[in-house]
Amino acid sequence: EAGVTQFPSHSVIEKGQTVTLRCDPISGHDNLYWYRRVMGKEIKFLLHFVKESKQDESGMPNNRFLAERTGGTYSTLKVQPAELEDSGVYFCASSQRGVNYYEQYFGPGTRLTVT
Amino acid sequence: AQSVAQPEDQVNVAEGNPLTVKCTYSVSGNPYLFWYVQYPNRGLQFLLKYITGDNLVKGSYGFEAEFNKSQTSFHLKKPSALVSDSALYFCAVRDAGTGGFKTIFGAGTRLFVKA
C-alpha cells in the first residue's frame, strides 16, 4: 500500500511569489490534515478535510493560505503571496474512518523556504 | 486551550540502558494521547496511543507509555535502548470532549542513543 506522498519535497521561492503544495493521501482515507513545523518548534495544525469538505480550518494563519481538496482525493495548499515567516516544513497526513481513525499517517513533508 | 509540553529538547542515553522521553499535556476534556517518531527525511510514524483502558500502553519497536491522569503526563519509555532508536519523538494530544480531530503536537525531543 502506497503511503502519503507530498510534492515537491523542497521549494525555494522569493517573498511575494506563489507556491502550491500537493498531498496525495492513502487511497480510501477520508480524513486529510495539513500541519506546519517552523524552525524546530511544535508541529501546528492547519486544517482538516473530510472528503472534500473543510471540517476545521482554525489553524490556517491568514487568508494568504488556501487549501482545497476537489473530489475528495488529493489536496493542495497554496500560499499567495508568500512571506518570510511562511518558511517551514509542511506535513500532510491522512486517516481512515472507523476504529482506526485515531492514527494518522504522515507524508515526508515539503520544506518551504521563502527568501 | 489544548497544549503539549516536551520539556527536554534532547535526551542522551547509552545503548542497552532504559530511556524515558517526557510529555505533559493540557486539555479541557478527556485526552487522546499519541507518540510519533520521525527519522531523517521521513514523515512522522505512529508509535502508540492511549484512548481508554489500561494506563500502560505498548506500541511499536518495544516502546511503551504510561498515562498518568493526576500528573497529566504521558511519558514514553523503553527498557533497553538501541542505536537505531535515535530519532525525533513527538507527543500529541486530542481533546476527546470536543469530538474534533484537531491534534496538538509538542515541539519534539531528539533522542541520541550512543553505542
XYZ file of N, CA and C in Angstrom:
690
model
N 0.852 -1.208 0.000
C 0.000 0.000 0.000
C 0.877 1.244 0.000
N 0.620 2.160 -0.941
C 1.400 3.379 -1.005
C 1.045 4.257 0.176
N 2.060 4.983 0.675
C 1.828 5.880 1.789
C 1.389 7.234 1.314
N 1.371 8.194 2.231
C 1.044 9.566 1.892
C 2.233 10.177 1.153
N 1.950 10.795 0.029
C 3.032 11.424 -0.728
C 2.799 12.922 -0.816
N 3.901 13.649 -0.880
C 3.834 15.102 -0.965
C 4.788 15.584 -2.039
N 4.369 16.648 -2.705
C 5.180 17.215 -3.776
C 5.082 18.735 -3.725
N 6.195 19.469 -3.902
C 7.563 18.947 -4.024
C 8.142 18.613 -2.652
N 9.318 18.061 -2.640
C 9.962 17.783 -1.351
C 10.608 19.057 -0.799
N 11.085 19.887 -1.708
C 11.661 21.176 -1.325
C 11.172 22.248 -2.293
N 11.009 23.459 -1.771
C 10.664 24.588 -2.628
C 11.309 25.836 -2.058
N 12.023 26.538 -2.928
C 12.631 27.807 -2.533
C 12.034 28.887 -3.413
N 11.377 29.859 -2.806
C 10.744 30.926 -3.564
C 11.084 32.261 -2.931
N 10.845 33.312 -3.687
C 11.083 34.648 -3.163
C 9.803 35.203 -2.544
N 10.011 36.081 -1.607
C 8.878 36.764 -0.972
C 7.992 37.383 -2.047
N 6.691 37.176 -1.888
C 5.737 37.728 -2.838
C 5.310 36.752 -3.920
N 6.064 35.668 -4.085
C 5.690 34.674 -5.084
C 4.621 33.730 -4.537
N 4.145 32.886 -5.413
C 3.099 31.918 -5.064
C 3.677 30.516 -5.105
N 3.256 29.681 -4.169
C 3.677 28.289 -4.171
C 2.466 27.417 -3.892
N 2.421 26.285 -4.565
C 1.341 25.314 -4.343
C 1.942 23.988 -3.945
N 1.526 23.495 -2.811
C 1.988 22.206 -2.299
C 0.887 21.186 -2.546
N 1.312 19.966 -2.831
C 0.324 18.925 -3.121
C 0.502 17.762 -2.168
N -0.615 17.153 -1.813
C -0.615 15.979 -0.949
C -1.540 14.931 -1.543
N -1.027 13.723 -1.663
C -1.850 12.583 -2.059
C -1.969 11.653 -0.861
N -3.165 11.538 -0.310
C -3.334 10.692 0.877
C -3.354 9.214 0.502
N -3.380 8.386 1.510
C -3.539 6.953 1.273
C -4.928 6.719 0.673
N -4.978 5.884 -0.330
C -6.240 5.627 -1.019
C -7.301 5.142 -0.036
N -8.479 5.779 -0.103
C -9.574 5.376 0.761
C -9.654 6.129 2.072
N -8.648 6.952 2.365
C -8.678 7.739 3.596
C -9.519 8.997 3.387
N -10.595 9.086 4.160
C -11.476 10.242 4.032
C -10.899 11.492 4.694
N -10.151 11.280 5.779
C -9.634 12.411 6.539
C -8.265 12.819 6.023
N -8.090 14.108 5.822
C -6.804 14.645 5.380
C -6.501 15.894 6.199
N -5.257 15.980 6.645
C -4.839 17.075 7.525
C -3.593 17.757 6.945
N -3.497 19.034 7.208
C -2.270 19.783 6.920
C -1.723 20.322 8.235
N -0.384 20.209 8.364
C 0.324 20.724 9.529
C 1.545 21.499 9.033
N 2.108 22.315 9.941
C 3.333 23.045 9.612
C 4.254 23.046 10.823
N 5.546 22.850 10.544
C 6.537 22.960 11.607
C 7.524 24.042 11.207
N 7.672 25.018 12.084
C 8.539 26.147 11.811
C 9.761 26.071 12.711
N 10.938 26.047 12.109
C 12.227 26.202 12.806
C 12.323 25.432 14.116
N 12.077 24.125 14.081
C 12.280 23.294 15.254
C 11.254 23.468 16.353
N 10.188 24.158 16.051
C 9.140 24.321 17.060
C 8.086 23.218 16.916
N 6.972 23.404 17.605
C 5.952 22.355 17.569
C 5.324 22.264 16.190
N 4.765 21.105 15.912
C 4.035 20.894 14.674
C 2.635 21.466 14.882
N 2.280 22.441 14.060
C 0.998 23.138 14.262
C -0.050 22.672 13.259
N -1.210 22.400 13.763
C -2.358 22.021 12.948
C -2.788 23.199 12.089
N -3.045 22.940 10.817
C -3.564 23.972 9.930
C -5.048 23.738 9.633
N -5.345 22.568 9.066
C -6.751 22.294 8.798
C -7.000 20.814 8.572
N -8.293 20.466 8.531
C -8.737 19.083 8.413
C -9.861 19.011 7.389
N -9.709 18.106 6.446
C -10.756 17.800 5.475
C -11.382 16.456 5.808
N -12.688 16.349 5.610
C -13.324 15.053 5.488
C -13.853 14.989 4.060
N -13.282 14.098 3.308
C -13.515 14.072 1.858
C -13.209 15.461 1.313
N -14.151 16.094 0.622
C -13.839 17.396 0.028
C -14.215 18.570 0.931
N -14.777 18.281 2.091
C -15.273 19.342 2.964
C -14.249 19.727 4.039
N -14.107 21.029 4.254
C -13.255 21.514 5.330
C -14.016 21.389 6.639
N -13.495 20.561 7.547
C -14.140 20.354 8.835
C -13.643 21.340 9.880
N -12.373 21.659 9.791
C -11.781 22.545 10.788
C -10.611 23.252 10.128
N -10.728 24.542 9.967
C -9.617 25.302 9.390
C -9.140 26.359 10.380
N -9.296 26.066 11.645
C -8.967 27.021 12.691
C -7.476 27.329 12.786
N -6.645 26.468 12.213
C -5.209 26.677 12.299
C -4.608 27.438 11.135
N -5.405 27.752 10.146
C -4.873 28.483 8.990
C -4.437 29.879 9.452
N -3.196 30.265 9.125
C -2.638 31.504 9.682
C -3.354 32.769 9.223
N -3.722 32.824 7.967
C -4.340 34.032 7.416
C -4.876 33.715 6.021
N -5.434 34.715 5.375
C -6.082 34.448 4.084
C -5.103 34.338 2.925
N -3.823 34.342 3.208
C -2.846 34.060 2.145
C -2.736 32.559 1.900
N -3.324 31.773 2.756
C -3.282 30.326 2.646
C -4.643 29.820 2.174
N -4.612 28.983 1.130
C -5.844 28.413 0.602
C -5.649 26.926 0.377
N -6.486 26.134 1.011
C -6.408 24.681 0.846
C -7.648 24.187 0.117
N -7.440 23.225 -0.749
C -8.546 22.634 -1.496
C -8.380 21.124 -1.556
N -9.497 20.468 -1.715
C -9.470 19.010 -1.891
C -10.639 18.640 -2.808
N -10.499 19.021 -4.024
C -11.540 18.768 -5.008
C -11.683 17.277 -5.263
N -12.909 16.795 -5.215
C -13.162 15.380 -5.476
C -12.816 14.479 -4.314
N -12.318 15.065 -3.244
C -12.043 14.273 -2.053
C -10.848 13.355 -2.161
N -9.969 13.610 -3.137
C -8.778 12.765 -3.232
C -7.569 13.556 -2.778
N -6.766 14.055 -3.741
C -5.577 14.796 -3.346
C -5.956 16.189 -2.878
N -5.029 16.831 -2.198
C -5.255 18.176 -1.687
C -4.098 19.082 -2.100
N -4.410 20.353 -2.233
C -3.375 21.360 -2.487
C -3.456 22.442 -1.418
N -2.299 22.995 -1.121
C -2.198 24.118 -0.198
C -1.418 25.209 -0.917
N -2.097 26.312 -1.182
C -1.486 27.420 -1.913
C -1.173 28.551 -0.948
N 0.007 29.116 -1.116
C 0.401 30.276 -0.336
C 0.633 31.418 -1.323
N -0.160 32.483 -1.184
C -0.119 33.582 -2.144
C -0.525 34.901 -1.495
N 0.347 35.879 -1.420
C 1.777 35.834 -1.714
C 2.550 35.329 -0.503
N 3.649 34.650 -0.759
C 4.442 34.084 0.332
C 5.203 35.169 1.082
N 5.312 35.002 2.385
C 6.081 35.885 3.260
C 7.201 35.076 3.906
N 8.191 35.779 4.450
C 9.346 35.110 5.046
C 8.937 34.149 6.153
N 7.930 34.539 6.950
C 7.529 33.729 8.102
C 6.774 32.456 7.703
N 6.520 32.302 6.405
C 5.851 31.082 5.934
C 6.833 29.927 5.775
N 8.106 30.196 5.890
C 9.120 29.148 5.770
C 8.917 28.084 6.843
N 9.110 26.849 6.450
C 8.957 25.753 7.397
C 8.733 24.456 6.640
N 8.415 23.416 7.382
C 8.093 22.125 6.768
C 6.598 21.905 6.882
N 5.977 21.660 5.752
C 4.533 21.444 5.693
C 4.275 19.949 5.558
N 3.565 19.416 6.531
C 3.238 17.990 6.536
C 1.777 17.794 6.185
N 1.538 16.726 5.483
C 0.179 16.277 5.220
C 0.015 14.914 5.893
N -1.176 14.646 6.376
C -1.457 13.352 6.985
C -2.850 12.909 6.585
N -3.084 11.612 6.645
C -4.437 11.132 6.361
C -4.802 10.033 7.353
N -6.083 9.833 7.496
C -6.562 8.751 8.352
C -7.887 8.257 7.806
N -8.206 7.036 8.164
C -9.441 6.457 7.655
C -10.549 6.589 8.688
N -11.740 6.389 8.243
C -12.877 6.371 9.158
C -12.943 5.006 9.832
N -13.628 4.962 10.950
C -13.795 3.692 11.646
C -12.878 3.587 12.835
N -12.641 2.383 13.310
C -11.967 2.164 14.585
C -10.524 2.648 14.582
N -9.919 2.812 13.423
C -8.521 3.224 13.379
C -8.333 4.692 13.062
N -9.378 5.485 13.180
C -9.224 6.845 12.709
C -8.381 7.700 13.626
N -8.024 7.190 14.812
C -7.160 7.968 15.686
C -5.762 8.121 15.117
N -5.300 7.104 14.419
C -3.925 7.062 13.947
C -3.808 7.798 12.626
N -2.881 8.716 12.552
C -2.676 9.477 11.325
C -1.399 9.002 10.642
N -1.441 8.966 9.322
C -0.296 8.568 8.512
C 0.247 9.810 7.834
N 1.512 10.068 8.072
C 2.116 11.310 7.599
C 2.931 11.113 6.332
N 2.935 12.150 5.519
C 3.842 12.214 4.400
C 5.201 12.729 4.858
N 6.188 12.740 3.948
C 7.551 13.151 4.311
C 7.707 14.652 4.499
N 6.705 15.407 4.070
C 6.776 16.855 4.244
C 7.335 17.574 3.027
N 6.968 18.836 2.917
C 7.552 19.754 1.921
C 8.259 20.856 2.683
N 9.552 20.986 2.415
C 10.317 22.061 3.067
C 10.215 23.308 2.201
N 9.568 24.335 2.735
C 9.391 25.603 2.014
C 10.329 26.648 2.592
N 11.110 27.250 1.724
C 11.992 28.341 2.115
C 11.605 29.578 1.332
N 11.260 30.638 2.045
C 10.917 31.907 1.411
C 12.053 32.885 1.667
N 12.637 33.398 0.589
C 13.810 34.283 0.742
C 13.487 35.736 0.394
N -7.384 25.857 26.579
C -6.765 25.520 25.291
C -5.890 24.283 25.450
N -5.833 23.511 24.379
C -5.009 22.314 24.398
C -3.536 22.680 24.247
N -2.677 21.953 24.927
C -1.240 22.165 24.756
C -0.487 20.901 25.129
N 0.727 20.799 24.600
C 1.620 19.687 24.901
C 2.993 20.256 25.207
N 3.612 19.757 26.252
C 4.959 20.195 26.602
C 5.904 18.998 26.607
N 6.979 19.139 25.886
C 8.073 18.169 25.936
C 9.264 18.949 26.494
N 9.535 18.778 27.773
C 10.484 19.672 28.452
C 11.930 19.518 28.038
N 12.261 18.410 27.400
C 13.650 18.163 27.004
C 13.795 18.284 25.491
N 14.715 19.158 25.071
C 14.998 19.236 23.639
C 15.717 17.986 23.160
N 16.543 17.430 24.062
C 17.380 16.297 23.681
C 17.542 15.359 24.869
N 17.547 14.079 24.566
C 17.807 13.064 25.577
C 18.941 12.182 25.061
N 19.939 11.979 25.901
C 21.072 11.129 25.547
C 21.067 9.898 26.440
N 21.243 8.745 25.831
C 21.252 7.508 26.616
C 22.206 6.519 25.949
N 22.805 5.675 26.749
C 23.699 4.651 26.211
C 22.893 3.441 25.776
N 23.362 2.802 24.727
C 22.680 1.606 24.219
C 22.569 0.571 25.331
N 21.402 -0.032 25.434
C 21.163 -1.041 26.456
C 20.547 -0.478 27.727
N 20.643 0.825 27.920
C 20.048 1.448 29.103
C 18.581 1.787 28.851
N 17.811 1.925 29.915
C 16.420 2.337 29.728
C 16.342 3.805 29.314
N 15.306 4.138 28.566
C 15.124 5.527 28.151
C 13.729 6.015 28.518
N 13.653 7.307 28.786
C 12.374 7.967 29.038
C 12.360 9.294 28.304
N 11.303 9.538 27.567
C 11.084 10.838 26.918
C 9.804 11.407 27.515
N 9.904 12.592 28.080
C 8.805 13.126 28.883
C 7.805 13.941 28.058
N 6.564 13.872 28.522
C 5.483 14.624 27.873
C 4.415 14.947 28.906
N 4.004 16.191 28.971
C 2.830 16.569 29.752
C 1.868 17.304 28.831
N 0.594 17.294 29.188
C -0.423 17.826 28.295
C -1.457 18.618 29.082
N -2.248 19.368 28.338
C -3.365 20.100 28.923
C -4.519 20.091 27.950
N -5.653 19.542 28.386
C -6.894 19.582 27.605
C -8.039 19.829 28.569
N -9.139 20.308 28.051
C -10.279 20.580 28.926
C -11.089 19.321 29.200
N -11.105 18.398 28.255
C -11.848 17.157 28.421
C -10.902 15.990 28.617
N -11.380 14.796 28.284
C -10.504 13.622 28.344
C -9.544 13.620 27.161
N -8.317 13.172 27.383
C -7.331 13.225 26.298
C -7.246 11.931 25.504
N -7.015 12.087 24.225
C -6.462 11.023 23.412
C -4.986 11.400 23.250
N -4.089 10.467 23.559
C -2.665 10.777 23.576
C -1.911 9.897 22.602
N -0.878 10.459 21.981
C -0.144 9.772 20.927
C 1.347 10.061 21.050
N 2.133 9.094 20.577
C 3.545 9.327 20.323
C 3.833 8.978 18.859
N 4.602 9.864 18.222
C 5.063 9.653 16.863
C 6.583 9.782 16.848
N 7.216 9.129 15.877
C 8.664 9.214 15.714
C 8.973 9.658 14.290
N 9.994 10.494 14.160
C 10.420 10.937 12.835
C 11.894 10.618 12.632
N 12.157 9.820 11.602
C 13.526 9.543 11.200
C 13.920 10.545 10.119
N 15.202 10.766 9.896
C 15.650 11.771 8.923
C 15.019 11.578 7.550
N 14.523 12.685 6.997
C 13.948 12.707 5.643
C 12.719 11.810 5.506
N 12.073 11.537 6.600
C 10.865 10.725 6.575
C 9.725 11.468 7.261
N 8.500 11.037 6.989
C 7.357 11.586 7.704
C 7.276 11.001 9.100
N 6.357 11.543 9.894
C 6.155 11.019 11.235
C 5.522 9.633 11.156
N 5.982 8.746 12.025
C 5.410 7.400 12.094
C 4.739 7.223 13.451
N 3.563 6.655 13.425
C 2.811 6.390 14.642
C 3.510 5.327 15.473
N 3.657 5.575 16.790
C 4.255 4.601 17.699
C 3.208 3.932 18.582
N 2.395 4.751 19.237
C 1.399 4.204 20.151
C 0.386 5.276 20.515
N -0.718 4.820 21.118
C -1.775 5.743 21.510
C -2.426 5.280 22.805
N -2.959 6.249 23.543
C -3.849 5.982 24.668
C -5.199 6.597 24.334
N -6.214 5.744 24.344
C -7.575 6.227 24.116
C -8.403 6.035 25.381
N -8.379 4.811 25.887
C -9.095 4.488 27.110
C -8.539 3.165 27.622
N -8.891 2.797 28.854
C -8.478 1.496 29.348
C -7.198 1.547 30.154
N -6.355 0.509 30.002
C -5.126 0.395 30.771
C -4.246 1.623 30.598
N -3.702 2.093 31.701
C -2.851 3.283 31.645
C -1.530 3.017 30.950
N -1.073 1.774 30.950
C 0.176 1.422 30.282
C -0.150 0.881 28.897
N 0.345 1.571 27.901
C 0.094 1.131 26.526
C 1.402 0.736 25.872
N 1.339 -0.307 25.070
C 2.527 -0.794 24.383
C 2.391 -0.487 22.899
N 3.536 -0.176 22.290
C 3.494 0.195 20.887
C 4.563 -0.499 20.076
N 4.913 0.134 18.984
C 5.876 -0.437 18.056
C 7.290 -0.374 18.620
N 8.141 -1.265 18.112
C 9.592 -1.258 18.389
C 9.924 -1.362 19.873
N 9.036 -1.950 20.667
C 9.319 -2.156 22.086
C 9.049 -0.951 22.973
N 8.484 0.100 22.403
C 8.166 1.283 23.193
C 6.861 1.100 23.962
N 6.758 1.790 25.081
C 5.541 1.834 25.864
C 5.405 3.221 26.471
N 4.197 3.529 26.916
C 3.972 4.830 27.542
C 2.924 4.660 28.629
N 3.050 5.467 29.661
C 2.124 5.374 30.779
C 1.329 6.656 30.914
N 0.022 6.514 30.868
C -0.891 7.648 31.047
C -1.069 7.864 32.543
N -0.791 9.083 32.999
C -0.960 9.424 34.402
C -1.878 10.643 34.460
N -3.135 10.395 34.814
C -4.126 11.468 34.759
C -3.848 12.555 35.792
N -3.443 12.144 36.995
C -3.230 13.137 38.049
C -2.063 14.071 37.726
N -1.061 13.533 37.041
C 0.085 14.355 36.670
C -0.020 14.875 35.243
N -1.091 14.570 34.570
C -1.304 14.933 33.153
C -0.051 14.660 32.337
N 0.453 13.435 32.473
C 1.674 13.074 31.759
C 1.461 11.820 30.921
N 2.323 11.671 29.939
C 2.278 10.509 29.043
C 3.695 10.262 28.569
N 4.555 9.825 29.492
C 5.974 9.646 29.185
C 6.203 8.385 28.356
N 7.101 8.497 27.401
C 7.467 7.381 26.531
C 8.663 6.658 27.146
N 8.620 5.327 27.133
C 9.685 4.562 27.772
C 10.066 3.360 26.921
N 11.306 2.915 27.144
C 11.760 1.665 26.544
C 12.792 1.068 27.495
N 12.675 -0.216 27.803
C 13.569 -0.815 28.809
C 15.035 -0.847 28.388
N 15.286 -1.020 27.086
C 16.660 -1.164 26.622
C 16.798 -0.452 25.279
N 17.521 0.656 25.271
C 17.614 1.478 24.062
C 18.548 0.851 23.026
N 18.210 1.094 21.765
C 19.038 0.686 20.632
C 19.546 1.925 19.903
N 20.705 1.795 19.275
C 21.229 2.909 18.484
C 20.214 3.333 17.432
N 19.506 2.364 16.884
C 18.525 2.652 15.834
C 17.298 3.410 16.347
N 17.177 3.559 17.652
C 16.080 4.365 18.219
C 16.358 5.862 18.118
N 17.563 6.224 17.764
C 17.911 7.634 17.634
C 17.034 8.284 16.582
N 16.281 9.297 16.993
C 15.311 9.934 16.103
C 14.676 11.097 16.861
N 13.712 11.727 16.205
C 12.957 12.837 16.807
C 11.582 12.317 17.218
N 11.209 12.535 18.467
C 9.971 11.987 19.003
C 9.003 13.112 19.348
N 7.761 12.929 18.906
C 6.713 13.922 19.141
C 5.576 13.314 19.945
N 5.183 14.027 20.987
C 3.993 13.693 21.757
C 2.841 14.538 21.216
N 1.624 13.999 21.233
C 0.477 14.724 20.688
C -0.778 14.403 21.486
N -1.730 15.333 21.454
C -2.976 15.154 22.199
C -4.162 15.648 21.380
N -5.272 14.947 21.532
C -6.561 15.411 21.015
C -7.532 15.463 22.187
N -8.422 16.446 22.163
C -9.419 16.569 23.215
C -10.636 15.738 22.825
N -10.842 14.613 23.513
C -11.973 13.737 23.200
C -13.300 14.444 23.418
N -13.319 15.403 24.308
C -14.568 16.077 24.631
C -15.119 16.941 23.518
N -14.244 17.460 22.682
C -14.705 18.347 21.608
C -15.241 17.562 20.423
N -14.876 16.298 20.343
C -15.308 15.496 19.206
C -14.616 15.832 17.917
N -13.662 16.730 17.971
C -12.966 17.127 16.761
C -11.711 16.303 16.533
N -11.078 16.560 15.385
C -9.900 15.815 15.001
C -8.615 16.615 15.191
N -8.732 17.834 15.681
C -7.555 18.683 15.801
C -6.568 18.077 16.768
N -5.358 17.827 16.310
C -4.313 17.211 17.121
C -3.232 18.233 17.389
N -2.855 18.352 18.653
C -1.826 19.298 19.071
C -0.546 18.529 19.365
N 0.542 18.978 18.769
C 1.830 18.325 18.936
C 2.756 19.149 19.826
N 3.672 18.447 20.476
C 4.751 19.114 21.175
C 5.846 19.509 20.201
N 6.886 20.135 20.732
C 7.978 20.637 19.895
C 8.964 19.540 19.505
N 8.827 18.377 20.107
C 9.714 17.271 19.766
C 10.900 17.153 20.703
N 11.348 15.921 20.898
C 12.548 15.629 21.690
C 13.461 14.763 20.842
N 14.687 15.214 20.698
C 15.644 14.420 19.912
C 16.324 13.423 20.832
N 16.248 12.166 20.464
C 16.860 11.090 21.233
C 18.143 10.645 20.556
N 19.232 10.665 21.321
C 20.507 10.131 20.843
C 20.852 8.901 21.675
N 21.033 7.787 21.009
C 21.454 6.567 21.691
C 22.873 6.267 21.246
N 23.776 6.241 22.217
C 25.191 6.064 21.916
C 25.580 4.612 22.096
N 26.337 4.091 21.140
C 26.783 2.686 21.197
C 27.813 2.476 22.300
